[in-house]
C-alpha positions as a printed Julia matrix, in Angstrom:
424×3 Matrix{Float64}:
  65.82   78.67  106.92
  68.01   78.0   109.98
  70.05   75.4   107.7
  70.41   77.43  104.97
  71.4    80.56  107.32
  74.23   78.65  108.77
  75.55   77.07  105.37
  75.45   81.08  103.93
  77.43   82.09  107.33
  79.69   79.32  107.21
  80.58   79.64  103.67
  80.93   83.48  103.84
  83.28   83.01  107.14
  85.83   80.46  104.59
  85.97   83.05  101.86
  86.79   85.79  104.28
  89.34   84.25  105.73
  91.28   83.03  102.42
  90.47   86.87  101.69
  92.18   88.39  104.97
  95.0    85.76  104.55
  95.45   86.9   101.53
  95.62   91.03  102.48
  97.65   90.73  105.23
 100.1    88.03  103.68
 100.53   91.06  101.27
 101.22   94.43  103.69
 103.08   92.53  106.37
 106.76   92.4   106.99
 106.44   88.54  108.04
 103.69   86.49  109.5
 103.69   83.91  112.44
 103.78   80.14  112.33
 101.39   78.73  109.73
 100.06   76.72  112.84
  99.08   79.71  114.24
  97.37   80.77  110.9
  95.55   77.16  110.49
  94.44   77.7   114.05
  93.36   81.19  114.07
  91.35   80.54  110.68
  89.57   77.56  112.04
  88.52   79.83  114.99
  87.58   82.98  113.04
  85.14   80.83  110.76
  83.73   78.86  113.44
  82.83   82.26  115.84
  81.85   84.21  112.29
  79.45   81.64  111.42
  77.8    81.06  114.98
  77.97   85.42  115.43
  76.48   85.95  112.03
  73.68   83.31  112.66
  72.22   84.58  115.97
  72.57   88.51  114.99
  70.77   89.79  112.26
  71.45   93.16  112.8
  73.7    94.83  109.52
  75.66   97.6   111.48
  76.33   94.97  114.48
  77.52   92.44  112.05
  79.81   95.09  110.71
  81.44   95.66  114.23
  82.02   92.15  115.2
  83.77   91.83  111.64
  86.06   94.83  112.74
  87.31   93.45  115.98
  87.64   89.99  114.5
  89.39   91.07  111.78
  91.9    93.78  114.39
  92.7    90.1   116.66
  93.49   88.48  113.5
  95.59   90.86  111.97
  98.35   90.58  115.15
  98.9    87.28  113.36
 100.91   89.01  111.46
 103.51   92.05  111.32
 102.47   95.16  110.83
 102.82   98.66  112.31
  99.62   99.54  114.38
  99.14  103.28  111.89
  98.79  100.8   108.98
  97.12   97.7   110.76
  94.44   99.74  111.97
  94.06  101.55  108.25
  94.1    98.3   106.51
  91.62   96.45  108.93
  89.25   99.71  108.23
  89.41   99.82  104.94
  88.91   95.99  103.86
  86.03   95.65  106.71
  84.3    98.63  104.5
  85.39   97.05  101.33
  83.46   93.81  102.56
  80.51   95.04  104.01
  79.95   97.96  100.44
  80.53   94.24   98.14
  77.84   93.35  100.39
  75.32   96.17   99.65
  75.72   96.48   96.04
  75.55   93.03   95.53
  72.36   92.93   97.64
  70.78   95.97   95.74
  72.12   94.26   92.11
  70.47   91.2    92.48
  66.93   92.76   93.5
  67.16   95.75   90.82
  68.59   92.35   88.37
  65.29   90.0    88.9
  63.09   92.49   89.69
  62.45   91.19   93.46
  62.64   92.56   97.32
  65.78   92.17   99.65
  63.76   89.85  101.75
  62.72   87.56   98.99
  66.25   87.42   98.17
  67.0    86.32  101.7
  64.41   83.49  101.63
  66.16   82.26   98.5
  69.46   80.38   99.68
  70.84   80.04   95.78
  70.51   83.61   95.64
  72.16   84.21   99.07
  74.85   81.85   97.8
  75.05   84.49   94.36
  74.8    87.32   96.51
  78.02   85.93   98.67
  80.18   85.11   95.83
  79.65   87.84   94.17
  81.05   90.05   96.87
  83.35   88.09   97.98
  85.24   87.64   94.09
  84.71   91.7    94.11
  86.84   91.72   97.36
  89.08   88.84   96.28
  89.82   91.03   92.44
  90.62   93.84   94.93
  92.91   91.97   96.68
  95.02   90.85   93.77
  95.23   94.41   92.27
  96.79   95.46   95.7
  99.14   92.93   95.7
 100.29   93.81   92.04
 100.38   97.52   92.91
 102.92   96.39   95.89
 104.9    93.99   95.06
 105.34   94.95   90.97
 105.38   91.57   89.84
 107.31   91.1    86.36
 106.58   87.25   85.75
 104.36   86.5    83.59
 101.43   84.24   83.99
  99.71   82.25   81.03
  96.47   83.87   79.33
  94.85   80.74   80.2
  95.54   81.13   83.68
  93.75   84.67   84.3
  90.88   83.05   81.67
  90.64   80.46   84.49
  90.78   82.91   87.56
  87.87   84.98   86.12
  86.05   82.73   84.23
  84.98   79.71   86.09
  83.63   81.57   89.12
  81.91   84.04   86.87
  80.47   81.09   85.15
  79.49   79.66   88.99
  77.94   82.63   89.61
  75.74   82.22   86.46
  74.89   78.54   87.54
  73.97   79.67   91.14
  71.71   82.49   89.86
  69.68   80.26   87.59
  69.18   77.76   90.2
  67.99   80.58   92.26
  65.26   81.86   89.73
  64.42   77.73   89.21
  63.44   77.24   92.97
  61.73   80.51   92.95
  58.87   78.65   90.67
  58.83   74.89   92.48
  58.3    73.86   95.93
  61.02   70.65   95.76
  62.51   70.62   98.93
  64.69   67.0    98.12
  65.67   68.79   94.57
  66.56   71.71   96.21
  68.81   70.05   98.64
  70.46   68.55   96.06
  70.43   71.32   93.94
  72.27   73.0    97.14
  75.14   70.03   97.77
  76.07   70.57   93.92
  76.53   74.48   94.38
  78.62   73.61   97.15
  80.74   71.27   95.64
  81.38   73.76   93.15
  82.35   76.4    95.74
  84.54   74.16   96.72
  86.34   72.82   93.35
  86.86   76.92   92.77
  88.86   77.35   96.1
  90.7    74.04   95.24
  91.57   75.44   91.63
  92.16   78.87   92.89
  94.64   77.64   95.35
  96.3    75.34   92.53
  96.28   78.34   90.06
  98.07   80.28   93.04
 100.49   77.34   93.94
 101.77   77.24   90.36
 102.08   80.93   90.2
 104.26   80.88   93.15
 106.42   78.07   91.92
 106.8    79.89   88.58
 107.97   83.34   90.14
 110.13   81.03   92.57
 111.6    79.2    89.31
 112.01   82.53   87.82
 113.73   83.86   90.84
 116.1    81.06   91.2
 117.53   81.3    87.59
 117.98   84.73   87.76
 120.06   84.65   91.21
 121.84   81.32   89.68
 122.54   84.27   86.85
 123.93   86.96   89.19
 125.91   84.63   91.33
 127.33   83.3    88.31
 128.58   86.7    86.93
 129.59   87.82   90.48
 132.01   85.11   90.53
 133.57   85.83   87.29
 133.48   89.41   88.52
 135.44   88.55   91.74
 137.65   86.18   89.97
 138.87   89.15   87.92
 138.94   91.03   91.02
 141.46   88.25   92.36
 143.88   88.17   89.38
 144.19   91.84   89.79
 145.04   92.15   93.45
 147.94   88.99   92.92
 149.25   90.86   89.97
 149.12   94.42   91.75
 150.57   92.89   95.49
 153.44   91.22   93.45
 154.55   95.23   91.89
 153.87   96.21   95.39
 155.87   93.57   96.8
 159.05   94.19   93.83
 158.58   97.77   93.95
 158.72   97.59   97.81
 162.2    95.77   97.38
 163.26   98.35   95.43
 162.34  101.49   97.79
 164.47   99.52  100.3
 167.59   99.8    97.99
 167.52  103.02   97.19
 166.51  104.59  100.66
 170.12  103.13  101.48
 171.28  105.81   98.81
 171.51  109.25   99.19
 170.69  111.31   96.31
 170.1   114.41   98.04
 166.96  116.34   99.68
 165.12  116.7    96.28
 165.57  113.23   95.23
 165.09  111.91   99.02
 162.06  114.02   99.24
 160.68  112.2    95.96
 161.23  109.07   97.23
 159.28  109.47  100.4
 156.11  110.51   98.55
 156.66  107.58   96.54
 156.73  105.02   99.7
 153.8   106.78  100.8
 151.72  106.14   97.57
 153.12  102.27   97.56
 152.08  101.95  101.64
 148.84  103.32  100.69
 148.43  100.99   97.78
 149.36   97.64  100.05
 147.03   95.41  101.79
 144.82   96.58  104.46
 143.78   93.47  105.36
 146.1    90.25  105.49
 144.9    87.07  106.11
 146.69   84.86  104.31
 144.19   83.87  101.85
 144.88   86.12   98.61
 141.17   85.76   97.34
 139.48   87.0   101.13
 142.23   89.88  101.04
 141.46   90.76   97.14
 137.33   91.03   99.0
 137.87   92.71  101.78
 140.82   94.93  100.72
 138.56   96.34   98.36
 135.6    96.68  100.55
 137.5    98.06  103.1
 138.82  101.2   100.43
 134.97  101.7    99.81
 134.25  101.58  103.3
 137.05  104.48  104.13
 136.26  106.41  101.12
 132.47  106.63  102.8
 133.42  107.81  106.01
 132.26  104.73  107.34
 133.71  103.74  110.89
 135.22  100.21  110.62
 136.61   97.55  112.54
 137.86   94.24  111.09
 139.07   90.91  112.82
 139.9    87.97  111.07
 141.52   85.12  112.43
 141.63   81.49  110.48
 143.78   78.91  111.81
 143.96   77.49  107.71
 144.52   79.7   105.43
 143.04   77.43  102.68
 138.88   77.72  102.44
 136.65   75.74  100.25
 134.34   77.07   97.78
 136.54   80.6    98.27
 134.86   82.04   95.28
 131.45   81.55   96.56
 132.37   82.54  100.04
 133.6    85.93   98.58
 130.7    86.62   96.75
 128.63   85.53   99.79
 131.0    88.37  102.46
 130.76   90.92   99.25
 126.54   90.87   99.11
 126.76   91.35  103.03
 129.42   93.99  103.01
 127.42   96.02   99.83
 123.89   95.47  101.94
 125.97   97.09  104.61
 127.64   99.74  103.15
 124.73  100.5   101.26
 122.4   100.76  104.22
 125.64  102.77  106.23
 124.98  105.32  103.23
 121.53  106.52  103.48
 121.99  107.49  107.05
 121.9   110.61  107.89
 123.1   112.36  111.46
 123.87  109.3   112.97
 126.59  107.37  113.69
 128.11  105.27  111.13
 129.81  102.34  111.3
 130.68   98.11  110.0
 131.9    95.69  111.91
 133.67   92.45  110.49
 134.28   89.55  112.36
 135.71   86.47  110.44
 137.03   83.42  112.88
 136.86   79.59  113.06
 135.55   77.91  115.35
 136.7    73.94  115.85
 135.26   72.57  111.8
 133.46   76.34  111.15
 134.27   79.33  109.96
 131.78   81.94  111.1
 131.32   84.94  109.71
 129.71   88.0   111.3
 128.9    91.33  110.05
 127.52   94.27  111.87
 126.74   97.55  110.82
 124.12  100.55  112.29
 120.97  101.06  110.41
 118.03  103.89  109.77
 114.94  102.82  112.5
 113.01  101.81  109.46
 115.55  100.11  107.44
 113.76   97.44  105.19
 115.16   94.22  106.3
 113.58   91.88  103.2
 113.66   92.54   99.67
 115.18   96.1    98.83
 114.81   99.88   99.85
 115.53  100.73   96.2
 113.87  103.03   93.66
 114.06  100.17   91.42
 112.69   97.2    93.13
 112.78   95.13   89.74
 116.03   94.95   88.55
 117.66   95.01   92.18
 117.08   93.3    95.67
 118.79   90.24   94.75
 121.55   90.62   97.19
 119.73   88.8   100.12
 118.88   85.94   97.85
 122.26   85.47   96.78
 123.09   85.23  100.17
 120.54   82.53  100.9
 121.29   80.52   98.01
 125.06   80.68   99.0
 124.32   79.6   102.25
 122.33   76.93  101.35
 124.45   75.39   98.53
 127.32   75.2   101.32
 124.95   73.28  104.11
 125.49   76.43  106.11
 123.49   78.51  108.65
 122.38   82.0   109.15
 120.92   84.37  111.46
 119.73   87.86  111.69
 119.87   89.85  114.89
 117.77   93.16  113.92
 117.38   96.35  116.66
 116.47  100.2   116.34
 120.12  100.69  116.2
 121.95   98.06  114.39
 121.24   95.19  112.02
 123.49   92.03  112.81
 124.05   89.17  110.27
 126.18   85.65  111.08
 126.99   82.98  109.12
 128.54   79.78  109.61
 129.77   77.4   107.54
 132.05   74.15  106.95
 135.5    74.29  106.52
């Protein structure tokens, strides 16, 4: 059964390598180039099948999976406490699927392990079995972790857990079948069908998961389109009230001039300085010439202060106008709350934001930097409430995007670093 042997290997290899993709995809922070990935995968099942033809030995096999499995996980990013839990715990999650399948199928038909082995339908049942055991797992742990409000059709999840179960039932019969004949050709073909049907499940498995992506991306995107939408109304308001409040300032300042030519004595005088205190409090911060960028970052900035946040601000445009002001505003006012936000969970360290805001020949660039916790989440949110916020970053990317713009993050122990350029 050398043939068979290698077809079992080779096909076990494929599904534990969608499997592992899969897992780690789902605990990492990021992963490398999907080169890399396509690479690495071609490798692992190519070594996996060779390895698991030439050693028969269970507790061997088991080891080589491990340190497989530990090289392929530096694919992607994860801290080496939780790599080296994960890569434990899904090697014994494979090899148990294993067992109990093994032990199912011989209490099922009533026959030994090693008449199961000479049977390569019931190898093939055996495998896919175990394997969809592993896969369900998978999925749970990726609803568990990421909390996943879209909803999928019914006839979706029918088709995720029906058609292999109904696989499964094909492969089994054709198993019990060749147990009675001795048909080699008819088994052969018997065998090139199974496999095509292996095949036409990973195919609709991956188109099931394609579409499920592109509906929580469609969801995603309407929902930003939503809160960028409101955010502008909310900083348009935010606008019409710093022009009407600068233009009191800016009448009641005229007015403090007149009457600190008058002298109406030490009480009255007195009165009159507290009052030019509150109006030199309540005046601009920031001036850049652009009322909509002052309303922003005059506002900001009185957060900032009022959170004992250390702060520096430069800004320097050579035109005062700026196109698409209202989404640039909401774009600086995500990165300023991400900041601010992040500036606020610290705890006995120093705190601090720094704004940069300049042009440079056609660009304005826009840089932001602020110090972080060492395990500040840099994707997604840090909130309690992971459902209804964590928007903020895709704001920002959809901003950037609409306004053929560029980003980059510069990310350390200390500090987290975020710059932006875009046309004028």
């Amino acid at each position: 059964m050398s043939v068979e042997q290698i077809i079992i290997n080779f096909l076990g290899t494929v599904f534990e390598i969608m499997i592992l993709n899969l897992f780690f995809d789902i605990i990492s922070k990021d992963k490398r180039k999907k080169s890399y990935l396509i690479i690495a995968s071609v490798v692992y099942v190519v070594v996996g099948t060779v390895l698991g033809y030439f050693s028969t030995i269970p507790w061997l096999n088991m080891i080589d999976n491990i340190v497989f499995v530990f090289v392929f996980s530096f694919l992607f990013d994860i801290n080496m406490f939780k790599r080296i839990i994960a890569i434990v715990g899904i090697s014994l999650v494979f090899f148990a699927t294993e067992m109990i399948m093994g032990q199912f199928v011989s209490i099922v038909l009533g026959i030994t392990v090693e008449e199961a082995r000479n049977n390569i339908f019931i190898m093939i049942f055996g495998l896919l079995g175990s394997k969809m055991i592993v896969f369900f797992i998978v999925l749970i742990i990726r609803k568990f972790i990421s909390k996943e409000t879209t909803k999928v059709s019914k006839g979706l999840y029918s088709s995720i857990i029906l058609i292999p179960i109904s696989t499964l039932v094909i492969v089994l019969s054709l198993g019990q079948f060749t147990m009675e004949i001795d048909n080699r050709p008819l088994t052969i073909m018997m065998m090139c069908g199974v496999i095509a049907i292996i095949f036409s499940n990973i195919i609709l498995m991956y188109v099931i998961e394609k579409h499920k992506e592109e509906a929580v991306k469609m969801v995603k995107k309407d929902f930003v389109n939503v809160q960028l939408k409101n955010e502008i109304e909310q900083y348009g308001e935010l606008i019409e009230k710093y022009k009407f409040n600068n233009k009191k300032m800016h009448d009641i300042d005229n007015q403090l001039i007149v009457l600190q030519g008058m002298d109406f004595g030490e009480t009255h005088n007195s009165a009159l300085r507290e009052v030019e205190l509150v109006v030199n409090r309540a005046k601009s911060v920031v001036y850049t010439g652009n009322n909509s960028l002052d309303a922003l970052l005059n506002s900001k900035i009185d957060r900032i202060k009022k959170a004992g946040i250390e702060l520096s601000c430069k800004v320097f445009l050579s035109n005062k106008e700026i196109n698409n002001i209202m989404e640039v505003c909401v774009l600086l006012g995500n990165i300023l709350d991400n900041a601010i936000e992040e500036c606020e969970r610290m705890q006995n360290r120093e705190k601090y934001i720094m704004i940069d805001i300049h042009d440079i020949n056609n660009l304005h660039q826009i840089v932001v930097k602020n110090s972080k916790r060492a395990t500040m989440e840099t994707s997604g949110t840090s909130k309690d409430n992971k459902q209804k916020h964590g928007y903020g970053s895709n704001i920002i990317e959809e901003i950037v995007k609409q306004l053929k713009g560029a980003i980059n993050r510069d990310i350390s122990d200390d500090f987290y670093q975020i710059s932006i350029i875009i046309e004028k």
